[in-house]
């Protein structure tokens, strides 16, 4: 060993073959010593007779080598592998002089070969950052640079950034990148960038965090467009008029500056005074005419009415009999004739009144009571087989007399679902419902609907009245008994179906249905949750029904199981919102169920109350439907012209509210609405105007686009947002405007509105604003609220509820109506068929095709011949 440590590396022997020189299959590599753990260096060479390590020019002791011999299978040459360990103390001995390195030297009979040098370094990471990020306040869309110089370390530290303790990934957000000097750059500050930022440095030794820097993105306020000038303050003479604007375009946020300037402007005005008309003097009497009369006249010209003044009151012509002897006799004869004619007319009137009285008496004597149904009308639906009056042992539903007591019952205690077991009725072998398609035959219900003032007065005595909206514009109400009925809020898509027997017999409930504005009800949302539907109340709250009512309301979600978690929320009596149902999961209670369709949801509930549909996005692919609508003034007396773009949740109730607002502002609709799918990507919505003829119009906006923050739209708590494009025409003779308005989500898809209209024309609201399937009557009571006649409904229920042969029962009907995904819910109810028919009524009223339902029922009947077995006694 001593000889080898003092020996020098010999040159290859003269004439030796280069193929026999050792060559390294494995050479030592650079390593780092962490804390006090020794590191291992290895090398392997073939052919080799000896291999030794040399560290910092000195041979390593033979005893420190671990040697392993083997043979190369492909060449048959010997292979030697050697390992050594290097400790922290060995490296620290020469610390500061030079770097510690080691190298392998391999011998063979032909000479020696050296490996590459491997450097051994002690790894560390200092605690203190050389430069840390600092807190800043920046304006929206301004660029931000957050510097960070990590602590000194070996190996050099890697740097990453955290935003509110979540990793910032430049690959997912194109607005962010990290410089080679480790600085974080935000190209354009967004409201979503308001957060605490932390620089994190790490290597194999440790992980260090800088102090957090709070970045606040503020929005300076901007003025909205001026309102129209108010009317003159005086109705006659000199006065003043004013207009106003608000600092809401945009609203100052996060400490942004408020708008500078006045929010109200006044100007002088002069109103022409009204002049009421007055009569001139009467003219002289005319000559006595052949009819023994003469006349005189006057004119409304002293003065004549001007500027909206009232016309003169009284006659402008005056006539009277002449006073000569001859004319007096003639007038007397004429008066006698008039007297006789009057007496004859009175006699004729008395005779007519007597005849009318006799007819009314006869009709009341022979007529039927208004509350009893005409059985021939109802049984006409079972053509061609007629139904005779029922026998004593099989009472017919026609004999049921509705309880029409006018006493209003209040709810007390709990109501349990009632198990009805009607005897199975046989369906006739014929077309079931088509004879009733042309006309409506119903049981008449004489219970009067509550008057609005009386209903609200009674409602105001209840504790829950404080949380209901004032007024009846978005409210429907009615008085219902066991026959059921329907409440609808016109032009909102919101309705409440109360099926038959949902209210116990002998009781009458006053039920209301109301739509809340988002500012009236506080619905707390957390995380990525968003409001997907209107907030709707039906009551009185806490009333348990014996059959589920169906609440229908629109929604704006593009639902998919992988992108959304959707919940039905209900407000408790204490005012807190609770999750009562998660769509797609097994219901935890039989009180609630919800069917979600493309545009609407149908909530089955046995307990009335306040409901809303809330969604939580599970991925950035989740999207909501926005409806984009354009309005502009119907008249433009000045050079300035405004185009208002509304971004609405795609539900009918929000559209109705915007239409009412625009009617007050005197706006007209520009084109048909467009639908935009707004994704949960944290990107804002931008709007810009393009392609205006520059020779006729110019834009008064300073920026190239306007932007609505993401969270303002995504939460859904602000039902509609709009921005205004203020334009100026260069001449009052310019009436035609042609331009494009682009609407897009940043880093997303966009849409364009092609605007081409004449501002001098008064465009009325289009027909699509009032959907064809809406009914103006807010409350329908009894069978008039249903498409399916009452007796036919009962016969379908009693025929399809029991299990049928070859599956000819309610399950097959659900499958034919594409409702087979809800079989477990239907099966949990006493009458599954009734649930199916109730859902059909909620989905298809008032324009549902009754013939299609009849065809589906008939197809179910064909699978079971027993359904068509009709006895002679029944016929």
Tab-separated table of N, CA and C in Angstrom, residues 128-267:
chain	number	residue	atom	x	y	z
A	128	UNK	N	-31.662	34.153	5.925
A	128	UNK	CA	-32.158	35.472	5.548
A	128	UNK	C	-32.122	35.670	4.036
A	129	UNK	N	-33.262	36.169	3.503
A	129	UNK	CA	-33.336	36.511	2.078
A	129	UNK	C	-32.490	37.761	1.811
A	130	UNK	N	-31.837	37.770	0.685
A	130	UNK	CA	-31.094	38.965	0.287
A	130	UNK	C	-32.035	40.107	-0.090
A	131	UNK	N	-33.228	39.785	-0.641
A	131	UNK	CA	-34.252	40.795	-0.927
A	131	UNK	C	-35.613	40.110	-0.862
A	132	UNK	N	-36.577	40.759	-0.148
A	132	UNK	CA	-37.906	40.205	0.018
A	132	UNK	C	-38.937	41.095	-0.679
A	133	UNK	N	-40.089	40.525	-1.093
A	133	UNK	CA	-41.146	41.349	-1.708
A	133	UNK	C	-41.787	42.262	-0.664
A	134	UNK	N	-42.283	43.397	-1.118
A	134	UNK	CA	-42.912	44.379	-0.227
A	134	UNK	C	-44.353	44.621	-0.662
A	135	UNK	N	-45.193	45.046	0.312
A	135	UNK	CA	-46.600	45.301	0.038
A	135	UNK	C	-46.763	46.485	-0.905
A	136	UNK	N	-47.812	46.407	-1.754
A	136	UNK	CA	-48.044	47.485	-2.724
A	136	UNK	C	-49.539	47.626	-2.971
A	137	UNK	N	-49.927	48.813	-3.403
A	137	UNK	CA	-51.270	49.091	-3.880
A	137	UNK	C	-51.160	49.555	-5.325
A	138	UNK	N	-51.870	48.877	-6.214
A	138	UNK	CA	-51.756	49.180	-7.634
A	138	UNK	C	-53.147	49.319	-8.223
A	139	UNK	N	-53.222	50.095	-9.294
A	139	UNK	CA	-54.487	50.254	-10.002
A	139	UNK	C	-54.746	49.046	-10.886
A	140	UNK	N	-55.998	48.790	-11.135
A	140	UNK	CA	-56.361	47.657	-11.984
A	140	UNK	C	-55.750	47.827	-13.369
A	141	UNK	N	-55.262	46.692	-13.923
A	141	UNK	CA	-54.612	46.610	-15.230
A	141	UNK	C	-53.195	47.182	-15.217
A	142	UNK	N	-52.708	47.624	-14.081
A	142	UNK	CA	-51.324	48.080	-13.986
A	142	UNK	C	-50.415	46.878	-13.792
A	143	UNK	N	-49.198	46.944	-14.343
A	143	UNK	CA	-48.245	45.861	-14.172
A	143	UNK	C	-47.623	45.880	-12.784
A	144	UNK	N	-47.290	44.691	-12.266
A	144	UNK	CA	-46.697	44.556	-10.934
A	144	UNK	C	-45.443	43.688	-11.051
A	145	UNK	N	-44.350	44.115	-10.366
A	145	UNK	CA	-43.124	43.327	-10.267
A	145	UNK	C	-42.810	43.156	-8.792
A	146	UNK	N	-42.788	41.909	-8.331
A	146	UNK	CA	-42.452	41.595	-6.941
A	146	UNK	C	-41.065	40.965	-6.929
A	147	UNK	N	-40.024	41.698	-6.444
A	147	UNK	CA	-38.660	41.149	-6.462
A	147	UNK	C	-38.453	40.133	-5.345
A	148	UNK	N	-37.517	39.193	-5.580
A	148	UNK	CA	-37.154	38.211	-4.565
A	148	UNK	C	-35.751	37.700	-4.886
A	149	UNK	N	-34.823	37.920	-3.923
A	149	UNK	CA	-33.466	37.362	-4.035
A	149	UNK	C	-33.291	36.375	-2.898
A	150	UNK	N	-33.225	35.066	-3.218
A	150	UNK	CA	-33.234	34.032	-2.171
A	150	UNK	C	-31.946	34.052	-1.350
A	151	UNK	N	-31.928	33.390	-0.205
A	151	UNK	CA	-30.717	33.301	0.610
A	151	UNK	C	-29.605	32.556	-0.128
A	152	UNK	N	-28.378	32.817	0.300
A	152	UNK	CA	-27.228	32.120	-0.270
A	152	UNK	C	-27.282	30.657	0.118
A	153	UNK	N	-26.913	29.776	-0.807
A	153	UNK	CA	-26.944	28.366	-0.496
A	153	UNK	C	-26.219	27.532	-1.522
A	154	UNK	N	-25.860	26.319	-1.119
A	154	UNK	CA	-25.266	25.318	-2.001
A	154	UNK	C	-26.076	24.044	-1.817
A	155	UNK	N	-26.676	23.491	-2.883
A	155	UNK	CA	-26.749	24.085	-4.227
A	155	UNK	C	-27.655	25.325	-4.212
A	156	UNK	N	-27.573	26.141	-5.282
A	156	UNK	CA	-28.399	27.360	-5.300
A	156	UNK	C	-29.878	27.018	-5.122
A	157	UNK	N	-30.557	27.870	-4.379
A	157	UNK	CA	-31.969	27.601	-4.052
A	157	UNK	C	-32.865	27.816	-5.262
A	158	UNK	N	-33.884	26.964	-5.361
A	158	UNK	CA	-34.959	27.175	-6.328
A	158	UNK	C	-36.043	28.039	-5.679
A	159	UNK	N	-36.743	28.817	-6.503
A	159	UNK	CA	-37.714	29.779	-5.986
A	159	UNK	C	-39.097	29.467	-6.569
A	160	UNK	N	-40.110	29.526	-5.721
A	160	UNK	CA	-41.502	29.443	-6.150
A	160	UNK	C	-42.313	30.479	-5.376
A	161	UNK	N	-43.471	30.830	-5.929
A	161	UNK	CA	-44.298	31.882	-5.333
A	161	UNK	C	-45.633	31.299	-4.873
A	162	UNK	N	-46.138	31.841	-3.759
A	162	UNK	CA	-47.441	31.461	-3.222
A	162	UNK	C	-48.354	32.676	-3.217
A	163	UNK	N	-49.606	32.458	-3.641
A	163	UNK	CA	-50.648	33.487	-3.550
A	163	UNK	C	-51.705	32.976	-2.581
A	164	UNK	N	-51.793	33.630	-1.426
A	164	UNK	CA	-52.709	33.158	-0.369
A	164	UNK	C	-52.480	31.675	-0.086
A	165	UNK	N	-51.195	31.332	0.025
A	165	UNK	CA	-50.749	29.978	0.372
A	165	UNK	C	-51.032	28.951	-0.720
A	166	UNK	N	-51.403	29.388	-1.902
A	166	UNK	CA	-51.585	28.475	-3.029
A	166	UNK	C	-50.518	28.765	-4.074
A	167	UNK	N	-49.992	27.688	-4.671
A	167	UNK	CA	-48.876	27.821	-5.601
A	167	UNK	C	-49.298	28.592	-6.847
A	168	UNK	N	-48.471	29.536	-7.270
A	168	UNK	CA	-48.699	30.290	-8.497
A	168	UNK	C	-48.026	29.534	-9.635
A	169	UNK	N	-48.814	29.117	-10.606
A	169	UNK	CA	-48.291	28.337	-11.727
A	169	UNK	C	-48.410	29.167	-13.001
A	170	UNK	N	-47.309	29.696	-13.526
A	170	UNK	CA	-47.379	30.508	-14.760
A	170	UNK	C	-47.934	29.745	-15.949
A	171	UNK	N	-47.847	28.408	-15.934
A	171	UNK	CA	-48.373	27.644	-17.066
A	171	UNK	C	-49.897	27.658	-17.091
A	172	UNK	N	-50.533	27.878	-15.940
A	172	UNK	CA	-51.990	27.912	-15.884
A	172	UNK	C	-52.543	29.318	-15.985
A	173	UNK	N	-51.735	30.313	-15.751
A	173	UNK	CA	-52.184	31.711	-15.772
A	173	UNK	C	-51.229	32.498	-16.653
A	174	UNK	N	-51.682	32.855	-17.848
A	174	UNK	CA	-50.825	33.569	-18.787
A	174	UNK	C	-50.523	34.989	-18.340
A	175	UNK	N	-51.233	35.478	-17.342
A	175	UNK	CA	-50.991	36.838	-16.855
A	175	UNK	C	-49.801	36.905	-15.900
A	176	UNK	N	-49.204	35.759	-15.594
A	176	UNK	CA	-48.140	35.689	-14.589
A	176	UNK	C	-46.909	35.023	-15.202
A	177	UNK	N	-45.703	35.536	-14.866
A	177	UNK	CA	-44.474	34.815	-15.193
A	177	UNK	C	-43.394	35.194	-14.183
A	178	UNK	N	-42.377	34.328	-14.067
A	178	UNK	CA	-41.273	34.517	-13.126
A	178	UNK	C	-40.004	34.756	-13.932
A	179	UNK	N	-39.269	35.831	-13.608
A	179	UNK	CA	-38.056	36.192	-14.336
A	179	UNK	C	-36.900	35.289	-13.909
A	180	UNK	N	-35.823	35.260	-14.697
A	180	UNK	CA	-34.634	34.482	-14.270
A	180	UNK	C	-34.070	34.961	-12.938
A	181	UNK	N	-34.321	36.202	-12.572
A	181	UNK	CA	-33.853	36.733	-11.270
A	181	UNK	C	-34.842	36.418	-10.159
A	182	UNK	N	-35.845	35.558	-10.430
A	182	UNK	CA	-36.819	35.080	-9.443
A	182	UNK	C	-37.883	36.108	-9.091
A	183	UNK	N	-38.019	37.204	-9.829
A	183	UNK	CA	-39.070	38.184	-9.560
A	183	UNK	C	-40.385	37.696	-10.165
A	184	UNK	N	-41.505	37.943	-9.453
A	184	UNK	CA	-42.835	37.594	-9.945
A	184	UNK	C	-43.423	38.812	-10.656
A	185	UNK	N	-43.881	38.607	-11.879
A	185	UNK	CA	-44.415	39.701	-12.692
A	185	UNK	C	-45.876	39.397	-13.011
A	186	UNK	N	-46.762	40.353	-12.708
A	186	UNK	CA	-48.164	40.301	-13.121
A	186	UNK	C	-48.332	41.309	-14.245
A	187	UNK	N	-48.630	40.821	-15.433
A	187	UNK	CA	-48.697	41.718	-16.585
A	187	UNK	C	-49.761	42.799	-16.414
A	188	UNK	N	-50.977	42.396	-16.028
A	188	UNK	CA	-52.071	43.339	-15.812
A	188	UNK	C	-52.789	42.922	-14.533
A	189	UNK	N	-52.765	43.817	-13.554
A	189	UNK	CA	-53.379	43.505	-12.264
A	189	UNK	C	-54.890	43.349	-12.420
A	190	UNK	N	-55.418	42.304	-11.803
A	190	UNK	CA	-56.852	42.061	-11.783
A	190	UNK	C	-57.329	42.077	-10.338
A	191	UNK	N	-58.647	42.234	-10.178
A	191	UNK	CA	-59.188	42.219	-8.821
A	191	UNK	C	-58.887	40.892	-8.128
A	192	UNK	N	-58.868	39.831	-8.910
A	192	UNK	CA	-58.575	38.521	-8.323
A	192	UNK	C	-57.138	38.407	-7.848
A	193	UNK	N	-56.261	39.325	-8.284
A	193	UNK	CA	-54.857	39.297	-7.864
A	193	UNK	C	-54.645	39.933	-6.500
A	194	UNK	N	-55.670	40.500	-5.905
A	194	UNK	CA	-55.553	41.037	-4.542
A	194	UNK	C	-55.350	39.866	-3.586
A	195	UNK	N	-54.158	39.791	-2.985
A	195	UNK	CA	-53.826	38.635	-2.147
A	195	UNK	C	-52.515	38.911	-1.415
A	196	UNK	N	-52.106	37.948	-0.580
A	196	UNK	CA	-50.806	37.960	0.090
A	196	UNK	C	-49.857	37.059	-0.691
A	197	UNK	N	-48.696	37.593	-1.075
A	197	UNK	CA	-47.724	36.870	-1.884
A	197	UNK	C	-46.498	36.549	-1.040
A	198	UNK	N	-45.991	35.311	-1.172
A	198	UNK	CA	-44.847	34.841	-0.401
A	198	UNK	C	-43.854	34.206	-1.344
A	199	UNK	N	-42.570	34.575	-1.185
A	199	UNK	CA	-41.481	33.974	-1.967
A	199	UNK	C	-40.908	32.814	-1.154
A	200	UNK	N	-40.780	31.645	-1.777
A	200	UNK	CA	-40.288	30.443	-1.100
A	200	UNK	C	-39.024	29.973	-1.807
A	201	UNK	N	-37.917	29.833	-1.015
A	201	UNK	CA	-36.641	29.338	-1.540
A	201	UNK	C	-36.369	27.976	-0.920
A	202	UNK	N	-35.911	27.008	-1.731
A	202	UNK	CA	-35.667	25.669	-1.202
A	202	UNK	C	-34.546	24.990	-1.983
A	203	UNK	N	-33.754	24.171	-1.265
A	203	UNK	CA	-32.818	23.238	-1.873
A	203	UNK	C	-32.851	21.952	-1.060
A	204	UNK	N	-31.838	21.106	-1.228
A	204	UNK	CA	-31.877	19.797	-0.569
A	204	UNK	C	-31.706	19.908	0.934
A	205	UNK	N	-31.307	21.080	1.412
A	205	UNK	CA	-31.067	21.238	2.851
A	205	UNK	C	-32.319	21.704	3.579
A	206	UNK	N	-32.946	22.783	3.064
A	206	UNK	CA	-34.043	23.401	3.812
A	206	UNK	C	-34.968	24.141	2.861
A	207	UNK	N	-36.035	24.688	3.453
A	207	UNK	CA	-37.034	25.488	2.728
A	207	UNK	C	-37.252	26.760	3.527
A	208	UNK	N	-37.040	27.918	2.898
A	208	UNK	CA	-37.169	29.211	3.565
A	208	UNK	C	-38.317	30.008	2.940
A	209	UNK	N	-39.070	30.738	3.801
A	209	UNK	CA	-40.181	31.589	3.356
A	209	UNK	C	-39.869	33.049	3.654
A	210	UNK	N	-40.140	33.881	2.687
A	210	UNK	CA	-39.999	35.314	2.924
A	210	UNK	C	-41.220	35.822	3.691
A	211	UNK	N	-41.131	37.043	4.160
A	211	UNK	CA	-42.315	37.661	4.749
A	211	UNK	C	-43.336	37.918	3.641
A	212	UNK	N	-44.635	37.807	3.975
A	212	UNK	CA	-45.694	37.965	2.979
A	212	UNK	C	-45.854	39.426	2.603
A	213	UNK	N	-46.117	39.671	1.319
A	213	UNK	CA	-46.355	41.023	0.801
A	213	UNK	C	-47.807	41.114	0.347
A	214	UNK	N	-48.554	42.043	0.941
A	214	UNK	CA	-49.966	42.210	0.596
A	214	UNK	C	-50.084	43.102	-0.636
A	215	UNK	N	-50.684	42.567	-1.688
A	215	UNK	CA	-50.926	43.332	-2.915
A	215	UNK	C	-52.418	43.657	-2.963
A	216	UNK	N	-52.727	44.934	-3.044
A	216	UNK	CA	-54.107	45.392	-3.131
A	216	UNK	C	-54.326	46.025	-4.494
A	217	UNK	N	-55.260	45.468	-5.257
A	217	UNK	CA	-55.597	46.005	-6.573
A	217	UNK	C	-56.858	46.862	-6.406
A	218	UNK	N	-56.712	48.129	-6.649
A	218	UNK	CA	-57.847	49.021	-6.453
A	218	UNK	C	-58.399	49.479	-7.801
A	219	UNK	N	-59.634	49.912	-7.757
A	219	UNK	CA	-60.322	50.400	-8.955
A	219	UNK	C	-60.760	51.831	-8.687
A	220	UNK	N	-60.284	52.749	-9.498
A	220	UNK	CA	-60.736	54.126	-9.397
A	220	UNK	C	-62.149	54.238	-9.973
A	221	UNK	N	-62.948	55.029	-9.334
A	221	UNK	CA	-64.326	55.182	-9.778
A	221	UNK	C	-64.430	55.901	-11.108
A	222	UNK	N	-65.483	55.610	-11.806
A	222	UNK	CA	-65.779	56.259	-13.085
A	222	UNK	C	-67.239	56.637	-13.151
A	223	UNK	N	-67.492	57.745	-13.797
A	223	UNK	CA	-68.870	58.239	-13.866
A	223	UNK	C	-69.696	57.395	-14.829
A	224	UNK	N	-70.931	57.165	-14.449
A	224	UNK	CA	-71.893	56.605	-15.396
A	224	UNK	C	-72.335	57.711	-16.348
A	225	UNK	N	-73.124	57.334	-17.315
A	225	UNK	CA	-73.632	58.352	-18.235
A	225	UNK	C	-74.692	59.187	-17.533
A	226	UNK	N	-74.846	60.408	-18.020
A	226	UNK	CA	-75.842	61.297	-17.427
A	226	UNK	C	-77.242	60.751	-17.679
A	227	UNK	N	-78.098	60.932	-16.709
A	227	UNK	CA	-79.503	60.596	-16.922
A	227	UNK	C	-80.145	61.635	-17.830
A	228	UNK	N	-81.346	61.353	-18.258
A	228	UNK	CA	-82.074	62.340	-19.044
A	228	UNK	C	-82.407	63.549	-18.169
A	229	UNK	N	-82.516	64.710	-18.830
A	229	UNK	CA	-82.873	65.914	-18.083
A	229	UNK	C	-84.266	65.749	-17.487
A	230	UNK	N	-84.430	66.182	-16.258
A	230	UNK	CA	-85.737	66.125	-15.612
A	230	UNK	C	-86.662	67.180	-16.216
A	231	UNK	N	-87.931	67.065	-15.902
A	231	UNK	CA	-88.862	68.084	-16.367
A	231	UNK	C	-88.591	69.427	-15.688
A	232	UNK	N	-89.050	70.478	-16.306
A	232	UNK	CA	-88.839	71.816	-15.750
A	232	UNK	C	-89.546	71.920	-14.397
A	233	UNK	N	-88.909	72.611	-13.450
A	233	UNK	CA	-89.434	72.676	-12.092
A	233	UNK	C	-90.719	73.492	-11.990
A	234	UNK	N	-90.988	74.331	-12.964
A	234	UNK	CA	-92.206	75.139	-12.940
A	234	UNK	C	-93.053	74.798	-14.149
A	235	UNK	N	-94.345	74.876	-13.947
A	235	UNK	CA	-95.263	74.613	-15.053
A	235	UNK	C	-95.563	75.872	-15.849
A	236	UNK	N	-95.085	76.994	-15.373
A	236	UNK	CA	-95.349	78.248	-16.075
A	236	UNK	C	-94.219	79.223	-15.772
A	237	UNK	N	-93.523	79.654	-16.792
A	237	UNK	CA	-92.472	80.646	-16.610
A	237	UNK	C	-91.093	80.017	-16.507
A	238	UNK	N	-90.151	80.716	-15.837
A	238	UNK	CA	-88.755	80.318	-15.768
A	238	UNK	C	-88.524	79.408	-14.570
A	239	UNK	N	-87.773	78.344	-14.766
A	239	UNK	CA	-87.451	77.407	-13.701
A	239	UNK	C	-86.110	76.751	-13.970
A	240	UNK	N	-85.939	75.558	-13.485
A	240	UNK	CA	-84.688	74.832	-13.700
A	240	UNK	C	-84.990	73.349	-13.857
A	241	UNK	N	-84.044	72.654	-14.485
A	241	UNK	CA	-84.110	71.207	-14.635
A	241	UNK	C	-82.727	70.640	-14.362
A	242	UNK	N	-82.679	69.370	-13.993
A	242	UNK	CA	-81.408	68.785	-13.597
A	242	UNK	C	-81.267	67.385	-14.176
A	243	UNK	N	-80.015	66.911	-14.158
A	243	UNK	CA	-79.709	65.528	-14.491
A	243	UNK	C	-78.600	65.063	-13.553
A	244	UNK	N	-78.420	63.783	-13.412
A	244	UNK	CA	-77.467	63.247	-12.442
A	244	UNK	C	-76.710	62.077	-13.039
A	245	UNK	N	-75.663	61.721	-12.360
A	245	UNK	CA	-74.861	60.546	-12.715
A	245	UNK	C	-74.304	59.956	-11.428
A	246	UNK	N	-73.867	58.729	-11.492
A	246	UNK	CA	-73.352	58.034	-10.316
A	246	UNK	C	-71.956	57.515	-10.594
A	247	UNK	N	-71.199	57.371	-9.523
A	247	UNK	CA	-69.816	56.873	-9.635
A	247	UNK	C	-69.840	55.351	-9.603
A	248	UNK	N	-70.393	54.766	-10.644
A	248	UNK	CA	-70.580	53.308	-10.695
A	248	UNK	C	-70.083	52.691	-11.993
A	249	UNK	N	-69.258	53.408	-12.743
A	249	UNK	CA	-68.817	52.872	-14.039
A	249	UNK	C	-67.302	53.029	-14.218
A	250	UNK	N	-66.492	52.323	-13.414
A	250	UNK	CA	-66.891	51.345	-12.391
A	250	UNK	C	-67.025	51.992	-11.019
A	251	UNK	N	-67.513	51.193	-10.059
A	251	UNK	CA	-67.595	51.626	-8.672
A	251	UNK	C	-66.216	51.533	-8.028
A	252	UNK	N	-65.806	52.539	-7.231
A	252	UNK	CA	-64.491	52.451	-6.569
A	252	UNK	C	-64.405	51.210	-5.684
A	253	UNK	N	-63.281	50.526	-5.779
A	253	UNK	CA	-63.078	49.313	-4.997
A	253	UNK	C	-61.706	49.350	-4.350
A	254	UNK	N	-61.614	48.726	-3.175
A	254	UNK	CA	-60.343	48.541	-2.468
A	254	UNK	C	-59.586	49.848	-2.273
A	255	UNK	N	-60.300	50.910	-1.929
A	255	UNK	CA	-59.653	52.182	-1.665
A	255	UNK	C	-59.383	53.016	-2.893
A	256	UNK	N	-59.973	52.647	-4.046
A	256	UNK	CA	-59.782	53.443	-5.252
A	256	UNK	C	-60.391	54.834	-5.120
A	257	UNK	N	-59.885	55.763	-5.915
A	257	UNK	CA	-60.323	57.149	-5.825
A	257	UNK	C	-61.762	57.298	-6.288
A	258	UNK	N	-62.477	58.152	-5.589
A	258	UNK	CA	-63.845	58.464	-5.991
A	258	UNK	C	-63.808	59.406	-7.186
A	259	UNK	N	-64.910	59.415	-7.938
A	259	UNK	CA	-64.968	60.226	-9.146
A	259	UNK	C	-64.833	61.712	-8.801
A	260	UNK	N	-64.128	62.426	-9.637
A	260	UNK	CA	-63.997	63.863	-9.467
A	260	UNK	C	-65.052	64.563	-10.314
A	261	UNK	N	-65.555	65.660	-9.774
A	261	UNK	CA	-66.553	66.420	-10.509
A	261	UNK	C	-67.917	66.331	-9.847
A	262	UNK	N	-68.878	66.964	-10.459
A	262	UNK	CA	-70.221	67.015	-9.905
A	262	UNK	C	-71.045	65.814	-10.345
A	263	UNK	N	-71.904	65.386	-9.441
A	263	UNK	CA	-72.810	64.300	-9.805
A	263	UNK	C	-74.185	64.816	-10.206
A	264	UNK	N	-74.407	66.111	-10.088
A	264	UNK	CA	-75.680	66.711	-10.472
A	264	UNK	C	-75.398	67.981	-11.266
A	265	UNK	N	-76.104	68.167	-12.342
A	265	UNK	CA	-76.028	69.390	-13.151
A	265	UNK	C	-77.409	70.021	-13.231
A	266	UNK	N	-77.447	71.355	-13.173
A	266	UNK	CA	-78.694	72.083	-13.288
A	266	UNK	C	-78.580	73.084	-14.426
A	267	UNK	N	-79.701	73.357	-15.041
A	267	UNK	CA	-79.741	74.344	-16.110
A	267	UNK	C	-81.104	75.027	-16.080
